[in-house]
mmCIF file of C-alpha atoms and ligand atoms in Angstrom:
data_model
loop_
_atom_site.group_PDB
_atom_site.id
_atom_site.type_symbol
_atom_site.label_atom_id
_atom_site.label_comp_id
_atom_site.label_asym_id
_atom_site.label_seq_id
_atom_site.Cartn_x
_atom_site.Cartn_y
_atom_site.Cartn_z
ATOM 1 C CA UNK A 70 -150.336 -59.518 179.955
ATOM 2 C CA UNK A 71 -152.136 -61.028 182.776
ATOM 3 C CA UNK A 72 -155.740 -61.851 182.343
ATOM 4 C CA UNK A 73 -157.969 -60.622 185.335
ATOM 5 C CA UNK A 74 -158.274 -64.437 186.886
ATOM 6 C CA UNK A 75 -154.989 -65.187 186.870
ATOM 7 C CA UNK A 76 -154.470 -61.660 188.802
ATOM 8 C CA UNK A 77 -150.672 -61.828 188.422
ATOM 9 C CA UNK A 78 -150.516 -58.432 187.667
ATOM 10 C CA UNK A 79 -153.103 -56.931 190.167
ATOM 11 C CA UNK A 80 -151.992 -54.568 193.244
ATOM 12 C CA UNK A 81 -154.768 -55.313 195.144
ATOM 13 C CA UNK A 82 -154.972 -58.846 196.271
ATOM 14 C CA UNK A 83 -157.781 -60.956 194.387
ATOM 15 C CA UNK A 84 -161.479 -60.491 195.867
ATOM 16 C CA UNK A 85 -161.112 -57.452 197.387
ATOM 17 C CA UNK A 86 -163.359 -54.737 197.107
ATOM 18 C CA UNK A 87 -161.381 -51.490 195.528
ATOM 19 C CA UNK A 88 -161.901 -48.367 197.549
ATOM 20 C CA UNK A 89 -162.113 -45.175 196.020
ATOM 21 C CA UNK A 90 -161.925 -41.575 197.695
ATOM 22 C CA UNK A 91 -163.511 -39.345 195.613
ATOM 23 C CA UNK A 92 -163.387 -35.174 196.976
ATOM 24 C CA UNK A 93 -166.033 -33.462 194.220
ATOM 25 C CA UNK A 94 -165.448 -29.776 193.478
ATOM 26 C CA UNK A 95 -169.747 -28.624 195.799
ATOM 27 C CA UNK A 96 -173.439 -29.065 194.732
ATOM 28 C CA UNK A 97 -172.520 -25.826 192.954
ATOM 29 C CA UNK A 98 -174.445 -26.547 189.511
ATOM 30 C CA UNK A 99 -177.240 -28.823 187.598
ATOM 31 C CA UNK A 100 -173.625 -30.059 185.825
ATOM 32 C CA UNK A 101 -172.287 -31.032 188.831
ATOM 33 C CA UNK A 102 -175.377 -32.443 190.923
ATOM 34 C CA UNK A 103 -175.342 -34.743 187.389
ATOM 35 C CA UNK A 104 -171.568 -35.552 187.755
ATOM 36 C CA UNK A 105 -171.917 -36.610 191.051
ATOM 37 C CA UNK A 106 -174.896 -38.893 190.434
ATOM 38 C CA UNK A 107 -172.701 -40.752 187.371
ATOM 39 C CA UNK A 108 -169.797 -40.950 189.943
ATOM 40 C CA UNK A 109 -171.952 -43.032 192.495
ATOM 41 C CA UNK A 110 -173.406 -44.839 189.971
ATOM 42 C CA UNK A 111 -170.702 -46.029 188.043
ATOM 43 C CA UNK A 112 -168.509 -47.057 191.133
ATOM 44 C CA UNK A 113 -171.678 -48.893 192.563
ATOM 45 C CA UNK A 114 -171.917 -50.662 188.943
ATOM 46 C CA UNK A 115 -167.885 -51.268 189.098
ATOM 47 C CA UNK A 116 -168.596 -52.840 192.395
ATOM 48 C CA UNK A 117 -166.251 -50.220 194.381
ATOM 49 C CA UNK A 118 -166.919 -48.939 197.392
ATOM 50 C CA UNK A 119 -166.713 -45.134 197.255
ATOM 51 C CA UNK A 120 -165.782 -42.652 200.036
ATOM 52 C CA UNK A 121 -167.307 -39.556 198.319
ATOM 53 C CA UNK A 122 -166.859 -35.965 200.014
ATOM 54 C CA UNK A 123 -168.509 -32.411 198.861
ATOM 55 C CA UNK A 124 -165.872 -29.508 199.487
ATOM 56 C CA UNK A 125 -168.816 -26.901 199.084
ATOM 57 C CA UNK A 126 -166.126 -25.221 196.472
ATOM 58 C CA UNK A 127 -163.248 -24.417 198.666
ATOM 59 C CA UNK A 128 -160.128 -25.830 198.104
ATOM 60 C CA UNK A 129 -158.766 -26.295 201.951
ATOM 61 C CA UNK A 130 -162.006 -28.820 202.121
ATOM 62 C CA UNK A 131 -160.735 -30.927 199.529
ATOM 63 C CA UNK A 132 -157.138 -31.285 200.751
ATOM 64 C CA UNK A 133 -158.801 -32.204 203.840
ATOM 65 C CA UNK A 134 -160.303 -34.707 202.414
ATOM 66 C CA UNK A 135 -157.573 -36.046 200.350
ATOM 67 C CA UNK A 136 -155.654 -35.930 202.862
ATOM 68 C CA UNK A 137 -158.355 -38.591 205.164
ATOM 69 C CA UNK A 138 -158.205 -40.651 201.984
ATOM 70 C CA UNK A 139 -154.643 -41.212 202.796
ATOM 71 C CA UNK A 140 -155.036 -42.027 206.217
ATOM 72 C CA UNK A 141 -158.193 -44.835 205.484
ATOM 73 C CA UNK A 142 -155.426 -46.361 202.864
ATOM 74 C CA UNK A 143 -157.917 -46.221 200.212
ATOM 75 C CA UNK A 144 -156.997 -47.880 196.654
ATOM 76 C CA UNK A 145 -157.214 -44.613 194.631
ATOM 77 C CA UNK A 146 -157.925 -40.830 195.069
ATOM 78 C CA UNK A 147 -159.610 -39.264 191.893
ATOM 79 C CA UNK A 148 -160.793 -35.443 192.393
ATOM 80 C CA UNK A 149 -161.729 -32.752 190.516
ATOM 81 C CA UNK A 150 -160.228 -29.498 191.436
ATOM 82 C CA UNK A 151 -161.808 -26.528 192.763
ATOM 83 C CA UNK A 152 -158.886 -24.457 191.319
ATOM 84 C CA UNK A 153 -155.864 -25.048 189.528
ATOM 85 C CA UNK A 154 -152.946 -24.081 191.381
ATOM 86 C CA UNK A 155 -151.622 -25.267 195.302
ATOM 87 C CA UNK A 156 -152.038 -28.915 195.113
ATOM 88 C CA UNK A 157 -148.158 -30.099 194.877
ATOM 89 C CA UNK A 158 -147.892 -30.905 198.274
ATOM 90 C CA UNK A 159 -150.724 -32.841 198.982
ATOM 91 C CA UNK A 160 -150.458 -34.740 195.868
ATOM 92 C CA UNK A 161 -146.926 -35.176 196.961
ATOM 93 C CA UNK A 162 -148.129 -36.725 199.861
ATOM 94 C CA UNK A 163 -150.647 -39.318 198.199
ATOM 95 C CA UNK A 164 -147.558 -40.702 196.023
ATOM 96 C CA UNK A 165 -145.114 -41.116 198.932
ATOM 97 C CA UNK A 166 -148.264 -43.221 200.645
ATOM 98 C CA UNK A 167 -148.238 -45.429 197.235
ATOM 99 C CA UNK A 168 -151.854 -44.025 196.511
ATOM 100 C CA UNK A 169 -152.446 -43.024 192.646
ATOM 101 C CA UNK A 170 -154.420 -39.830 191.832
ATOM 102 C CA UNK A 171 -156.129 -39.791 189.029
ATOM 103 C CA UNK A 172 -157.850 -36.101 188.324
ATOM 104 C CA UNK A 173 -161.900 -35.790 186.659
ATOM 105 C CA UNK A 174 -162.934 -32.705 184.782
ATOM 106 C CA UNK A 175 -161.073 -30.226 186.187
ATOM 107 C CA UNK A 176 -156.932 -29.481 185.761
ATOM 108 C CA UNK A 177 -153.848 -28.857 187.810
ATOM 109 C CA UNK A 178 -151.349 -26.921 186.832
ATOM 110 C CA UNK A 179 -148.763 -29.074 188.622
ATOM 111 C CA UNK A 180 -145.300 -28.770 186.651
ATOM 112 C CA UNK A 181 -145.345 -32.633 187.929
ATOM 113 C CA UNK A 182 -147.018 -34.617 186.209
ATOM 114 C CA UNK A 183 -145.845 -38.020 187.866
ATOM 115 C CA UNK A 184 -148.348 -36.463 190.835
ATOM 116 C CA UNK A 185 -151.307 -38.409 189.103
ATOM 117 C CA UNK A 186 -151.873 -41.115 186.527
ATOM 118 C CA UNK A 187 -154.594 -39.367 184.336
ATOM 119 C CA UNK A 188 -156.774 -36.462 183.563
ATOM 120 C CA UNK A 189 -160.226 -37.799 182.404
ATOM 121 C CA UNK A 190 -162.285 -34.459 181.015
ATOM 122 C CA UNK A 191 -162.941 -31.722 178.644
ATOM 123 C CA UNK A 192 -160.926 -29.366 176.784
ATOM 124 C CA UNK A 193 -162.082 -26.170 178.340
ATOM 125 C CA UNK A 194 -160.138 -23.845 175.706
ATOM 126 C CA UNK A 195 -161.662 -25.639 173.074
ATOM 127 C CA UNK A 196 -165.111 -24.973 174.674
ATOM 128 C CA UNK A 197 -164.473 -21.178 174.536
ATOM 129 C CA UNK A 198 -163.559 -21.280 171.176
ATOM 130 C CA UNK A 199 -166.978 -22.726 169.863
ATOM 131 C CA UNK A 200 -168.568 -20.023 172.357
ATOM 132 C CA UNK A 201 -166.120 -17.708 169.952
ATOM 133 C CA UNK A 202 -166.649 -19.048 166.670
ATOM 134 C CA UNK A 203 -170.616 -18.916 166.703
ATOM 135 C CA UNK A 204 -170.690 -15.371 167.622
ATOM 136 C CA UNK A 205 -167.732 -14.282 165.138
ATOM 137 C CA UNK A 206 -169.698 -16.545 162.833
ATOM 138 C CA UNK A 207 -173.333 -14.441 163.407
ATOM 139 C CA UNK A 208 -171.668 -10.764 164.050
ATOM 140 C CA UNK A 209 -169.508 -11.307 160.700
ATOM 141 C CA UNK A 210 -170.954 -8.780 158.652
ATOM 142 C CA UNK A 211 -171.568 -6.576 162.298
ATOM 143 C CA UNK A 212 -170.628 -2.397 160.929
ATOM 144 C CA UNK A 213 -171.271 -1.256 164.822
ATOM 145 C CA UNK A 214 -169.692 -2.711 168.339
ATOM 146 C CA UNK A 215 -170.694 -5.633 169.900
ATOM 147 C CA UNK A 216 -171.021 -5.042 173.264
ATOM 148 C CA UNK A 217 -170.462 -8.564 175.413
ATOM 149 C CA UNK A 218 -170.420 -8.917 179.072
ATOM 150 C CA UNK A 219 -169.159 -12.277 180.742
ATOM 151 C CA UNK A 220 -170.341 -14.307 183.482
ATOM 152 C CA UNK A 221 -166.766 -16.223 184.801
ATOM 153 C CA UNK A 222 -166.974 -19.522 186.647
ATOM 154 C CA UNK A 223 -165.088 -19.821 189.773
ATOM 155 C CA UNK A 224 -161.855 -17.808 190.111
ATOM 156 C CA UNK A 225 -158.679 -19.633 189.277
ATOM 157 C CA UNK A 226 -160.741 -22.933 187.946
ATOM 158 C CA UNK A 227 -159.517 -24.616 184.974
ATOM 159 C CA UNK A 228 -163.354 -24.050 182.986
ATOM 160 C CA UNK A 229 -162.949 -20.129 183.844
ATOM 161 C CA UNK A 230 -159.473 -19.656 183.100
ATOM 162 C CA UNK A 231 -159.481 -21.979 179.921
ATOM 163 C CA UNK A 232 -163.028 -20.796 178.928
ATOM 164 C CA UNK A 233 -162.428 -17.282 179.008
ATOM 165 C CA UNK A 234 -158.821 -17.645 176.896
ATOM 166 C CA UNK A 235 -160.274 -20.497 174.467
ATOM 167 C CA UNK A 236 -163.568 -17.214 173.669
ATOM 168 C CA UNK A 237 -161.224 -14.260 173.513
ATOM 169 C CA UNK A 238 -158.951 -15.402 170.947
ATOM 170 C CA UNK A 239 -161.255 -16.401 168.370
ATOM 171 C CA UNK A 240 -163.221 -13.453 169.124
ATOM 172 C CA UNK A 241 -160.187 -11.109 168.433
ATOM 173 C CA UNK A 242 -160.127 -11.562 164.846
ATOM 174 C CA UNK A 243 -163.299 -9.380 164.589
ATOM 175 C CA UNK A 244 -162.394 -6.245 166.301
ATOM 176 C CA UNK A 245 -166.079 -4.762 167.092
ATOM 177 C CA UNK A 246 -166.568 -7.863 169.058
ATOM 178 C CA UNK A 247 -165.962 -6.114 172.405
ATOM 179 C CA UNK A 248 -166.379 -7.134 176.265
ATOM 180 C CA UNK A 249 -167.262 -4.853 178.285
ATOM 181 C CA UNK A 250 -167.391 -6.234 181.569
ATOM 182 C CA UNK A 251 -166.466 -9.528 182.686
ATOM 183 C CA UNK A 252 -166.747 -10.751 186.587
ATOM 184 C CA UNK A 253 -167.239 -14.187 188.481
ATOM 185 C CA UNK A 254 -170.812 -15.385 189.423
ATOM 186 C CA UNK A 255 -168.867 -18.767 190.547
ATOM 187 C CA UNK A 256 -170.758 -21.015 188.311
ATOM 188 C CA UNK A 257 -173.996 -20.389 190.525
ATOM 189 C CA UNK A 258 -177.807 -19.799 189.681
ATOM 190 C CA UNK A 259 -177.998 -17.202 192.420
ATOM 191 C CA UNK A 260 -174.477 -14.854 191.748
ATOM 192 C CA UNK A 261 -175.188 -15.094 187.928
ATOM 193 C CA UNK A 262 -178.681 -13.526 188.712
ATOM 194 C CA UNK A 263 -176.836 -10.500 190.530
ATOM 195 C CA UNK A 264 -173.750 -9.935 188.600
ATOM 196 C CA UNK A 265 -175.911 -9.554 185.775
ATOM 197 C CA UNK A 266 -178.343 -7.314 187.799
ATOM 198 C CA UNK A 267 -175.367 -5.395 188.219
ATOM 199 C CA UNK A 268 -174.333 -5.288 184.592
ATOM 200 C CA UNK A 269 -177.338 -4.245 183.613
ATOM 201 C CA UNK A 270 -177.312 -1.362 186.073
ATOM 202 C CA UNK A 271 -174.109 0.142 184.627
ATOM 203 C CA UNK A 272 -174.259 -0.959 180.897
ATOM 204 C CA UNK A 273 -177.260 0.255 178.809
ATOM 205 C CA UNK A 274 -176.236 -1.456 175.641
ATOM 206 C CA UNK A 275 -175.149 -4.899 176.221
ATOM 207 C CA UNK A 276 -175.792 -6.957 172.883
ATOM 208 C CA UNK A 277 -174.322 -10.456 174.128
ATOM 209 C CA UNK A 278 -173.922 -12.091 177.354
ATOM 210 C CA UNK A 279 -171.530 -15.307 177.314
ATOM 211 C CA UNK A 280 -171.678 -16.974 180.516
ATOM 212 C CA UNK A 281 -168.712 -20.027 181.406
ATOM 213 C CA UNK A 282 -172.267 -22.279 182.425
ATOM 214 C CA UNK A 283 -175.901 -22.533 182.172
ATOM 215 C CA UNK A 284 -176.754 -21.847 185.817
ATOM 216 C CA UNK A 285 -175.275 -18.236 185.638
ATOM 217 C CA UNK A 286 -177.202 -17.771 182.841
ATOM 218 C CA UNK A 287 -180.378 -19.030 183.950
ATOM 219 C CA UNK A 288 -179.829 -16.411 186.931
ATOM 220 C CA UNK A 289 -179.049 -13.992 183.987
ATOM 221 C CA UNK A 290 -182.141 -14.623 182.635
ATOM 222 C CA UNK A 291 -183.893 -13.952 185.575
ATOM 223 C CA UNK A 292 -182.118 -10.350 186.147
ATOM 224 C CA UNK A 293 -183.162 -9.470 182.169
ATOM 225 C CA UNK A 294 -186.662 -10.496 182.441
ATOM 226 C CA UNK A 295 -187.055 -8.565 185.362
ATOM 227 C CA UNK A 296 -185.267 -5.731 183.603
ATOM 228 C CA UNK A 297 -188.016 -5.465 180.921
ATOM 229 C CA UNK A 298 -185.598 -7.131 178.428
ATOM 230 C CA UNK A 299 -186.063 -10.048 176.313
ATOM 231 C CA UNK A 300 -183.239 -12.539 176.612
ATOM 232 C CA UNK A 301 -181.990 -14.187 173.320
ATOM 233 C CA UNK A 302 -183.473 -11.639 171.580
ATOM 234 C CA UNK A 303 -182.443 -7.900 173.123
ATOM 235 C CA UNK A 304 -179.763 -9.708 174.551
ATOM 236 C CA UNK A 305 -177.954 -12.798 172.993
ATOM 237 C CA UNK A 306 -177.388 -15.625 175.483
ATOM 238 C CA UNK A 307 -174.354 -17.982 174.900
ATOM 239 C CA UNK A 308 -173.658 -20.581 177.682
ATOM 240 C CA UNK A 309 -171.822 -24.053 178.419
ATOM 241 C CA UNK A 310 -173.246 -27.067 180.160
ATOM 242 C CA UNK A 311 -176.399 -28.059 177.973
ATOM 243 C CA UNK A 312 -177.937 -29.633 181.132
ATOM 244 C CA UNK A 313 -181.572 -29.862 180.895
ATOM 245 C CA UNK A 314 -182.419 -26.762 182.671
ATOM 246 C CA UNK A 315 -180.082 -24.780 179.984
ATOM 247 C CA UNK A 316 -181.224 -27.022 177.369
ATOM 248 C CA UNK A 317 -185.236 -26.179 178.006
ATOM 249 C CA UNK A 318 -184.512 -22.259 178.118
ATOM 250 C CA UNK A 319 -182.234 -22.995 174.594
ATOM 251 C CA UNK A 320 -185.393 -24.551 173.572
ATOM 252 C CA UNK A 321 -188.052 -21.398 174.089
ATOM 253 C CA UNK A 322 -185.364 -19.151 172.697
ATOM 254 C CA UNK A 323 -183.916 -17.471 175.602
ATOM 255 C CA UNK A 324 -180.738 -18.875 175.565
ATOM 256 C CA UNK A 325 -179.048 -18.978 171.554
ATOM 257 C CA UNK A 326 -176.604 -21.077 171.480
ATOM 258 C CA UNK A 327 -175.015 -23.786 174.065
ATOM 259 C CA UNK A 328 -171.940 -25.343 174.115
ATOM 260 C CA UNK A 329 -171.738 -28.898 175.822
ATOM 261 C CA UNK A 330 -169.839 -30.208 178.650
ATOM 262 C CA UNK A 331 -170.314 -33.799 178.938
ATOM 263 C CA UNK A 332 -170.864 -34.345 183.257
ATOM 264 C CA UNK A 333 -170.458 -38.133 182.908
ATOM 265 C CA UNK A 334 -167.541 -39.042 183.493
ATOM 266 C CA UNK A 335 -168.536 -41.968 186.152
ATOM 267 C CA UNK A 336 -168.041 -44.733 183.671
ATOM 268 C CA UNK A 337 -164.861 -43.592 182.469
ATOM 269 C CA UNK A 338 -163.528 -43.074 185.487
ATOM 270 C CA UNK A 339 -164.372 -46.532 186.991
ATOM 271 C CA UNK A 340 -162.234 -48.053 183.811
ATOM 272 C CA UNK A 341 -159.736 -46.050 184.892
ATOM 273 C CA UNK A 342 -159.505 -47.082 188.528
ATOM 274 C CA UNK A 343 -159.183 -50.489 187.442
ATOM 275 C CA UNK A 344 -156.625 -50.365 185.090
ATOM 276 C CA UNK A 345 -154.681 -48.905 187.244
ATOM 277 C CA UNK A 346 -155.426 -51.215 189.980
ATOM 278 C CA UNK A 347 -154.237 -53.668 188.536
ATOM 279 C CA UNK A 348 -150.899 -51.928 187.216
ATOM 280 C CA UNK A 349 -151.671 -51.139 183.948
ATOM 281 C CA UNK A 350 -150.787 -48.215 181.630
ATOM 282 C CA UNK A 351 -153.034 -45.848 181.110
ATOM 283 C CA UNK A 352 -153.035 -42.436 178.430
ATOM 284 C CA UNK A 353 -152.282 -39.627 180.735
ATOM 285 C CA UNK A 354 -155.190 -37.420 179.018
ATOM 286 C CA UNK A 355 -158.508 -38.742 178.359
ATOM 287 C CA UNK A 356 -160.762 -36.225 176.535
ATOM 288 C CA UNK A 357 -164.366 -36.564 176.386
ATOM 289 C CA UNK A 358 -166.448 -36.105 173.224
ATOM 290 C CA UNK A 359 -168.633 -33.214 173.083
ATOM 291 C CA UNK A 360 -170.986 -30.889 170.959
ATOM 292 C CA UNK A 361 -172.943 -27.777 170.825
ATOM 293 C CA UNK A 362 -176.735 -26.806 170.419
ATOM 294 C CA UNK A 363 -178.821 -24.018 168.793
ATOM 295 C CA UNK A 364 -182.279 -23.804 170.343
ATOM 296 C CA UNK A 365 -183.409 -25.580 167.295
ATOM 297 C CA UNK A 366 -181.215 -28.424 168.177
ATOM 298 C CA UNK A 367 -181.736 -27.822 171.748
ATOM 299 C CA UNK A 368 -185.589 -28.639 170.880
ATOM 300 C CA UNK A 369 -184.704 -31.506 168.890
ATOM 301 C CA UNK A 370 -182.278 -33.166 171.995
ATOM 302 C CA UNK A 371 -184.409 -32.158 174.699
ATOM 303 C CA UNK A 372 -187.068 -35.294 175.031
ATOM 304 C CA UNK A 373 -183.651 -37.644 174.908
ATOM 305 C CA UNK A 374 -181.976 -35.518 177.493
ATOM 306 C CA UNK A 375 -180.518 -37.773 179.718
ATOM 307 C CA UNK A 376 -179.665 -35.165 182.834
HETATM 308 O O1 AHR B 189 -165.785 -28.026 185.765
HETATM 309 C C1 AHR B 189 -166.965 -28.045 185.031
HETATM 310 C C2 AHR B 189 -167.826 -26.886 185.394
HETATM 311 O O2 AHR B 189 -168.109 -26.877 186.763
HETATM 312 C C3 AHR B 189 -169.193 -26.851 184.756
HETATM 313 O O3 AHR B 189 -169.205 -26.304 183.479
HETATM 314 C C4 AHR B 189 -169.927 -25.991 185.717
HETATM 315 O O4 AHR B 189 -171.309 -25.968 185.548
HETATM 316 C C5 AHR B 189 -169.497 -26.652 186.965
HETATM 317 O O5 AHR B 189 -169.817 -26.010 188.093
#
């Protein structure tokens, strides 16, 4: 194999600067504010010059901009979908132009997967099913119903499909474990705050509330302390993210339990982009390592917090 100074291997001719287009999902979340911030970061560090563009969640803004990233000829086009389906044709389009995709965080659900090089994120499903196992684990010996209402991410995204499949099934081996309502606050501070206004309007016993991030339930919390309730103790909070925000309101008890999603992805990405710069192969799924946090531990990992 060719080392890097001989660059007999390399597409891009030796010395110059590797451009990547990046299209990120909005400012829709503390996760994603911090995924953003490791993307420029890391491609500064890597020495790349980035063309990075916000599609404020809607999918037509980020084949847009894919599409502008194959006009300016950049190197590669890594994005993170808004939702999983309708992207054949203009990933179609980046391959016939010679440009490699490679996708961050979020899935397609292309048939094709010759359409891009790698998937760099987290298993979603498995996410859910830690969400699952802690409450099946705490409501085991449970004689009554569990009432559970859930807070969905963004319709037709690969964290609110996969999280809300990867939760039900391990929660359907205890039958009282029951949801009751389940709606999208699209992964924001704001709707989570009034969907769960709403919930709480036409649900007088809701035991659990599982929301697909931390924002939603930070808005949750805002709706149940207004209510007169206490949250993570009337009502049982379990979330995904662990960004600091979540992590502090894990630590004072109002959220219970937190799965994590790891937002930085910017060095792994970079590695990426070079290898495949300079015609290497790389594995077609790269999964990122992740845990999960009572508020105990949230209290323990909160001064080391990095984001
Ligand atoms: O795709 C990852 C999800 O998107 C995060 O869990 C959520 O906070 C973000 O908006």
């Amino acid at each position: 194999s060719a080392s890097p100074s001989a660059g007999a291997s390399s597409e891009a001719p030796a010395g110059k600067t590797i451009t990547l287009g990046f299209a990120q999902v909005g400012a829709e979340s503390g996760w994603r504010t911090a995924n953003t911030k490791s993307i420029q970061d890391s491609a500064k560090n890597a020495g790349f010059e980035l063309k990075f563009s916000d599609a404020q969640q809607k999918q037509e803004n980020q084949i847009k901009a894919i599409r502008s990233f194959i006009q300016q000829k950049v190197d590669v086009i890594a994005f993170s979908p808004v939702v999983e389906s309708g992207w054949d044709t203009v990933l179609k389009e980046a391959k016939d132009a010679g440009i490699p995709v490679i996708l961050t965080d979020r899935a397609v659900d292309s048939k094709d997967t010759t359409l891009y090089k790698t998937f760099i994120g987290s298993d979603f499903v498995e996410e859910g099913k830690k969400a699952g196992q802690w409450l099946v684990d705490k409501y085991k010996d449970a004689s009554e119903d569990v009432n559970i209402v859930e807070l969905q991410g963004t319709t037709g995204s690969a964290p609110a499909n996969d999280r809300k499949a990867g939760f039900q099934e391990v929660i359907a081996s205890n039958p009282h474990l029951k949801i009751i309502a389940s709606q999208t606050g699209d992964f924001t501070r704001a709707k989570g705050k009034e969907v769960m206004q709403a919930f709480l309007k036409a649900h007088k016993d809701i035991d659990v509330l599982y929301a697909h991030n931390d924002d939603m339930a930070l808005g949750a919390i805002q709706a149940i302390e207004a209510a007169g309730l206490k949250p993570g103790e009337d009502i049982v909070i379990i979330s995904v993210d662990a960004v600091k925000d979540g992590m502090t309101a894990a630590s004072e008890g109002k959220i219970n339990f937190i799965v994590e999603c790891n937002p930085l992805l910017g060095p792994q990405l970079m590695e990426a982009v070079q290898a495949v710069v300079d015609g290497k192969e790389i594995e077609p799924r790269i999964v990122t390592k992740e845990t999960t946090f009572t508020s105990e531990q949230a209290k323990e990992a909160l001064p080391s917090r990095e984001y």
